[in-house]
CSV table of C-alpha atoms in Angstrom, one decimal:
chain,number,residue,atom,x,y,z
A,1,MET,CA,21.5,7.8,-14.6
A,2,LYS,CA,18.8,10.3,-13.8
A,3,HIS,CA,16.7,7.8,-11.8
A,4,ALA,CA,19.6,5.7,-10.5
A,5,ARG,CA,18.4,6.1,-6.9
A,6,TYR,CA,15.7,3.6,-7.8
A,7,LEU,CA,18.2,0.9,-9.0
A,8,PRO,CA,18.7,-1.1,-5.7
A,9,LEU,CA,14.9,-1.5,-5.2
A,10,LEU,CA,14.4,-2.3,-8.9
A,11,LEU,CA,17.0,-5.1,-8.6
A,12,ALA,CA,15.4,-6.3,-5.5
A,13,LEU,CA,12.0,-6.5,-7.2
A,14,LEU,CA,13.6,-8.5,-10.0
A,15,LEU,CA,15.1,-11.0,-7.6
A,16,LEU,CA,12.3,-11.3,-5.1
A,17,ALA,CA,9.2,-10.2,-7.0
A,18,GLY,CA,8.0,-8.8,-3.8
A,19,CYS,CA,4.7,-7.0,-3.6
A,20,ALA,CA,4.5,-3.6,-2.4
A,21,ALA,CA,1.3,2.0,-0.8
A,22,PRO,CA,3.2,5.8,0.8
A,23,ALA,CA,4.9,6.0,4.1
A,24,GLN,CA,4.0,9.2,5.9
A,25,GLU,CA,6.7,10.8,7.9
A,26,ALA,CA,6.3,10.5,11.7
A,27,VAL,CA,5.9,13.9,13.3
A,28,GLU,CA,5.1,15.3,16.7
A,29,THR,CA,2.7,18.2,17.1
A,30,PRO,CA,1.5,20.1,20.1
A,31,THR,CA,-2.1,20.2,18.7
A,32,PRO,CA,-4.2,18.2,21.1
A,33,THR,CA,-6.4,15.5,19.6
A,34,PRO,CA,-9.0,13.1,21.0
A,35,GLU,CA,-7.7,9.7,22.1
A,36,PRO,CA,-8.8,7.3,19.3
A,37,THR,CA,-11.0,4.4,20.3
A,38,PRO,CA,-9.8,1.3,18.4
A,39,ALA,CA,-11.9,-1.7,17.4
A,40,THR,CA,-9.6,-4.4,18.6
A,41,THR,CA,-11.5,-7.5,17.5
A,42,PRO,CA,-10.3,-8.7,14.1
A,43,GLN,CA,-13.1,-8.7,11.5
A,44,PRO,CA,-13.0,-10.8,8.4
A,45,ALA,CA,-13.9,-8.9,5.2
A,46,GLU,CA,-17.1,-10.8,4.6
A,47,SER,CA,-18.5,-9.6,7.9
A,48,LEU,CA,-18.0,-5.9,7.2
A,49,PRO,CA,-21.2,-3.9,6.9
A,50,ASN,CA,-22.1,-2.3,3.6
A,51,GLY,CA,-21.4,1.4,3.4
A,52,SER,CA,-18.8,1.2,6.1
A,53,PRO,CA,-15.3,2.7,5.8
A,54,GLU,CA,-13.8,-0.8,6.5
A,55,ARG,CA,-15.8,-2.2,3.5
A,56,ALA,CA,-14.6,0.7,1.3
A,57,ALA,CA,-11.0,0.1,2.4
A,58,VAL,CA,-11.1,-3.6,1.6
A,59,ALA,CA,-12.9,-3.1,-1.8
A,60,TRP,CA,-10.1,-0.7,-2.9
A,61,LEU,CA,-7.3,-3.0,-1.6
A,62,THR,CA,-8.9,-5.9,-3.5
A,63,ALA,CA,-8.9,-3.9,-6.7
A,64,MET,CA,-5.3,-2.9,-6.3
A,65,ALA,CA,-4.2,-6.5,-5.5
A,66,GLU,CA,-6.0,-7.8,-8.6
A,67,ASN,CA,-4.2,-5.2,-10.7
A,68,VAL,CA,-0.8,-6.1,-9.2
A,69,PHE,CA,-1.1,-9.9,-9.4
A,70,LEU,CA,-3.7,-10.5,-12.2
A,71,TYR,CA,-3.2,-7.4,-14.3
A,72,THR,CA,-6.9,-6.6,-14.4
A,73,GLY,CA,-6.5,-2.9,-15.0
A,74,HIS,CA,-9.1,-1.6,-12.5
A,75,ASP,CA,-9.3,2.2,-12.4
A,76,LEU,CA,-7.9,2.8,-8.9
A,77,ARG,CA,-9.1,6.4,-8.9
A,78,VAL,CA,-12.6,5.0,-8.3
A,79,GLY,CA,-13.3,4.9,-4.6
A,80,SER,CA,-10.5,7.3,-3.8
A,81,VAL,CA,-10.0,11.1,-3.6
A,82,ALA,CA,-8.0,10.8,-6.9
A,83,ALA,CA,-11.5,10.8,-8.6
A,84,LEU,CA,-12.1,14.4,-7.3
A,85,THR,CA,-11.1,17.6,-9.1
A,86,ASP,CA,-8.0,19.4,-7.9
A,87,ALA,CA,-10.3,22.0,-6.2
A,88,GLU,CA,-12.3,19.4,-4.4
A,89,ARG,CA,-9.1,17.7,-3.2
A,90,ALA,CA,-7.6,21.0,-2.0
A,91,ALA,CA,-10.8,21.6,0.0
A,92,ILE,CA,-10.5,18.4,2.1
A,93,PRO,CA,-10.0,19.7,5.7
A,94,LEU,CA,-6.7,17.8,6.5
A,95,SER,CA,-5.2,20.3,9.0
A,96,GLY,CA,-4.8,18.7,12.4
A,97,VAL,CA,-6.1,15.3,11.5
A,98,GLN,CA,-4.1,12.7,13.3
A,99,PHE,CA,-4.2,9.0,14.2
A,100,GLU,CA,-2.2,6.7,16.4
A,101,ALA,CA,-0.4,4.5,13.9
A,102,ILE,CA,0.3,0.9,14.8
A,103,LEU,CA,2.3,-0.3,11.8
A,104,THR,CA,5.7,-0.8,13.4
A,105,ALA,CA,7.8,-2.9,11.0
A,106,SER,CA,9.4,-1.7,7.7
A,107,LYS,CA,7.5,1.6,7.7
A,108,LEU,CA,9.0,2.7,11.0
A,109,ARG,CA,12.0,0.5,11.3
A,110,ALA,CA,14.2,1.1,8.2
A,111,GLY,CA,12.7,-1.6,6.0
A,112,VAL,CA,13.4,-4.5,8.3
A,113,ASN,CA,10.6,-7.0,8.8
A,114,PHE,CA,10.6,-8.7,12.2
A,115,ASP,CA,9.2,-12.3,12.5
A,116,PRO,CA,8.1,-13.9,15.8
A,117,PRO,CA,9.6,-14.3,18.3
A,118,TYR,CA,11.8,-11.4,17.4
A,119,SER,CA,9.1,-8.8,16.8
A,120,PRO,CA,9.8,-5.6,18.8
A,121,PRO,CA,7.0,-4.2,20.9
A,122,PRO,CA,4.7,-1.6,19.3
A,123,GLU,CA,5.9,2.0,19.4
A,124,PRO,CA,2.9,4.1,18.4
A,125,VAL,CA,3.6,7.4,16.7
A,126,MET,CA,1.4,10.3,15.6
A,127,LEU,CA,1.2,10.8,11.9
A,128,GLN,CA,0.1,14.0,10.2
A,129,ILE,CA,-2.2,13.0,7.4
A,130,GLU,CA,-1.3,14.1,3.9
A,131,ASP,CA,-2.9,13.3,0.6
A,132,GLY,CA,-0.7,10.6,-0.8
A,133,MET,CA,-3.0,9.0,-3.5
A,134,ASP,CA,-0.9,10.3,-6.3
A,135,TYR,CA,2.1,8.3,-5.0
A,136,VAL,CA,-0.1,5.3,-4.3
A,137,LEU,CA,-1.4,5.2,-7.8
A,138,GLU,CA,2.0,5.6,-9.3
A,139,LYS,CA,3.3,2.7,-7.1
A,140,ALA,CA,0.4,0.4,-8.0
A,141,ASP,CA,0.9,1.1,-11.7
A,142,TYR,CA,4.6,0.3,-11.5
A,143,LEU,CA,4.1,-2.9,-9.5
A,144,ALA,CA,1.6,-4.3,-12.0
A,145,TYR,CA,3.8,-3.3,-14.9
A,146,SER,CA,7.0,-4.8,-13.3
A,147,ARG,CA,5.3,-8.2,-12.6
A,148,GLU,CA,3.6,-8.4,-16.0
A,149,ARG,CA,6.8,-7.3,-17.8
A,150,GLN,CA,8.7,-10.2,-16.1
A,151,LYS,CA,5.8,-12.5,-17.2
A,152,SER,CA,4.9,-13.4,-13.6
A,153,VAL,CA,2.0,-15.9,-13.6
A,154,HIS,CA,0.0,-16.5,-10.4
A,155,LEU,CA,-2.2,-19.7,-10.6
A,156,ASN,CA,-5.0,-20.4,-8.1
A,157,TRP,CA,-4.6,-16.8,-6.8
A,158,GLN,CA,-6.7,-15.9,-3.8
A,159,VAL,CA,-6.8,-12.9,-1.5
A,160,ALA,CA,-8.3,-12.4,1.9
A,161,TYR,CA,-8.5,-9.4,4.3
A,162,GLU,CA,-9.0,-9.0,8.0
A,163,VAL,CA,-9.6,-5.6,9.7
A,164,GLU,CA,-7.5,-5.3,12.8
A,165,GLU,CA,-7.9,-1.7,14.0
A,166,ILE,CA,-10.2,1.2,13.4
A,167,HIS,CA,-9.5,4.8,14.6
A,168,THR,CA,-11.8,7.8,14.0
A,169,SER,CA,-11.1,11.5,13.8
A,170,GLY,CA,-14.1,13.5,12.7
A,171,ALA,CA,-14.8,12.7,9.0
A,172,PHE,CA,-11.6,10.7,8.8
A,173,VAL,CA,-11.0,7.0,9.6
A,174,GLN,CA,-7.8,5.0,9.8
A,175,VAL,CA,-8.3,1.3,9.1
A,176,ILE,CA,-5.5,-1.2,9.7
A,177,VAL,CA,-6.1,-4.2,7.4
A,178,ASN,CA,-4.1,-7.5,7.1
A,179,GLU,CA,-3.9,-8.8,3.5
A,180,GLY,CA,-3.2,-12.5,2.8
A,181,VAL,CA,-2.4,-13.6,-0.7
A,182,SER,CA,-1.8,-17.1,-1.9
A,183,PHE,CA,-0.9,-18.4,-5.4
A,184,ARG,CA,1.1,-21.0,-7.2
A,185,ILE,CA,3.9,-20.2,-9.7
A,186,PRO,CA,3.9,-22.5,-12.7
A,187,GLY,CA,6.2,-25.4,-12.3
A,188,VAL,CA,6.4,-25.1,-8.5
A,189,GLU,CA,4.7,-27.9,-6.4
A,190,PHE,CA,3.7,-25.7,-3.5
A,191,ASP,CA,1.7,-22.5,-2.9
A,192,SER,CA,3.4,-19.2,-2.1
A,193,THR,CA,1.8,-16.9,0.5
A,194,MET,CA,2.3,-13.2,1.2
A,195,GLY,CA,1.0,-11.3,4.2
A,196,THR,CA,0.9,-7.5,4.2
A,197,PRO,CA,-0.5,-5.1,6.8
A,198,TYR,CA,-2.0,-1.9,5.3
A,199,GLU,CA,-2.9,1.4,6.9
A,200,VAL,CA,-5.8,3.0,4.9
A,201,ILE,CA,-7.0,6.5,5.6
A,202,LEU,CA,-10.5,7.3,4.4
A,203,TRP,CA,-12.5,10.5,4.2
A,204,GLN,CA,-16.3,10.7,4.4
A,205,ASN,CA,-17.6,12.7,1.4
A,206,GLY,CA,-21.4,12.7,1.7
A,207,ASP,CA,-22.5,9.1,1.8
A,208,ASP,CA,-19.2,7.8,0.3
A,209,TRP,CA,-16.0,6.8,2.0
A,210,LEU,CA,-13.1,7.7,-0.2
A,211,VAL,CA,-9.6,6.4,0.2
A,212,LEU,CA,-7.2,9.2,1.0
A,213,ASP,CA,-3.9,7.4,1.6
A,214,VAL,CA,-2.6,3.9,1.7
A,215,THR,CA,0.6,2.8,3.5
A,216,ALA,CA,1.9,-0.8,3.2
A,217,ASP,CA,4.2,-2.5,5.7
A,218,ASP,CA,6.6,-3.4,3.0
A,219,ASN,CA,10.0,-2.5,1.6
A,220,PHE,CA,8.5,-0.1,-1.0
A,221,ASP,CA,7.0,2.2,1.6
A,222,GLY,CA,10.1,2.3,3.8
A,223,PRO,CA,11.1,5.3,5.8
A,224,ASP,CA,13.0,6.9,2.9
A,225,ASN,CA,9.6,7.4,1.1
A,226,TRP,CA,10.0,7.5,-2.6
A,227,SER,CA,9.3,11.2,-2.8
A,228,ASN,CA,8.5,12.4,-6.4
A,229,PHE,CA,8.4,8.7,-7.5
A,230,ASN,CA,7.5,8.6,-11.2
A,231,ALA,CA,6.1,5.3,-12.5
A,232,GLU,CA,7.0,6.0,-16.1
A,233,ALA,CA,10.6,6.7,-15.3
A,234,ALA,CA,10.8,3.6,-13.1
A,235,LYS,CA,9.3,1.5,-15.9
A,236,ALA,CA,11.9,2.8,-18.4
A,237,GLU,CA,14.7,2.0,-16.0
A,238,LEU,CA,13.3,-1.5,-15.5
A,239,ASP,CA,13.1,-2.0,-19.2
A,240,GLU,CA,16.7,-1.0,-19.5
A,241,ILE,CA,17.7,-3.5,-16.8
A,242,LEU,CA,15.8,-6.3,-18.5
A,243,LYS,CA,17.2,-5.4,-21.9
A,244,ASN,CA,20.8,-5.5,-20.5
A,245,ALA,CA,20.1,-8.8,-18.7
A,246,ASN,CA,18.9,-10.4,-22.0
A,247,VAL,CA,22.0,-9.1,-23.8
A,248,THR,CA,24.4,-10.5,-21.3
A,249,SER,CA,22.6,-13.8,-20.7
């Protein structure tokens, strides 16, 4: 099958209905960069100032979460560099922009999530920033489709965000945000909860902060990085899997 390399993860999504934005490859570079100054006090989303990159990151993540869980169909190009023309995106001065990444679980550790007390100590790496919004939009589109296609219903759905870290490099900001989602599946007597850390890179374009890249600490954005991932192809493969499952059931 042309897209058979997606099959294991597609099956995992069917079984676990796990939520899943692009892992950037860790690279070392001799180019010196200023040491970032993090904001180390967690900030709840409601306390974030208007017009701040943190507020822009949370607004975009909220729209994505509503699409993935509630199928609202928000245009995720809004508030991101995907809304720019190809020429405008090509002119973004990405060369040499780096941050100290603090996501250390599945993104950097082969898709394995570590729970306390077994969490390994942080191992910061330097990431070369690349424009990954095309992949992020493909991924979000597929996740919403796969959940809706399997008729997943999320009652009493709520989402909350807390900003953990902020790093600045010129007109670019890296925001580390923890997402907490709770919901109830029909027929189940208890709530389900999901927690996902996100690394959001934003670029200041005039008075606006635009999302440039989003990486989730989840199995989808593992170190293999679904290069050239195509949502339509993945949807077709999922449809074929569901069709065969119905035939054999």
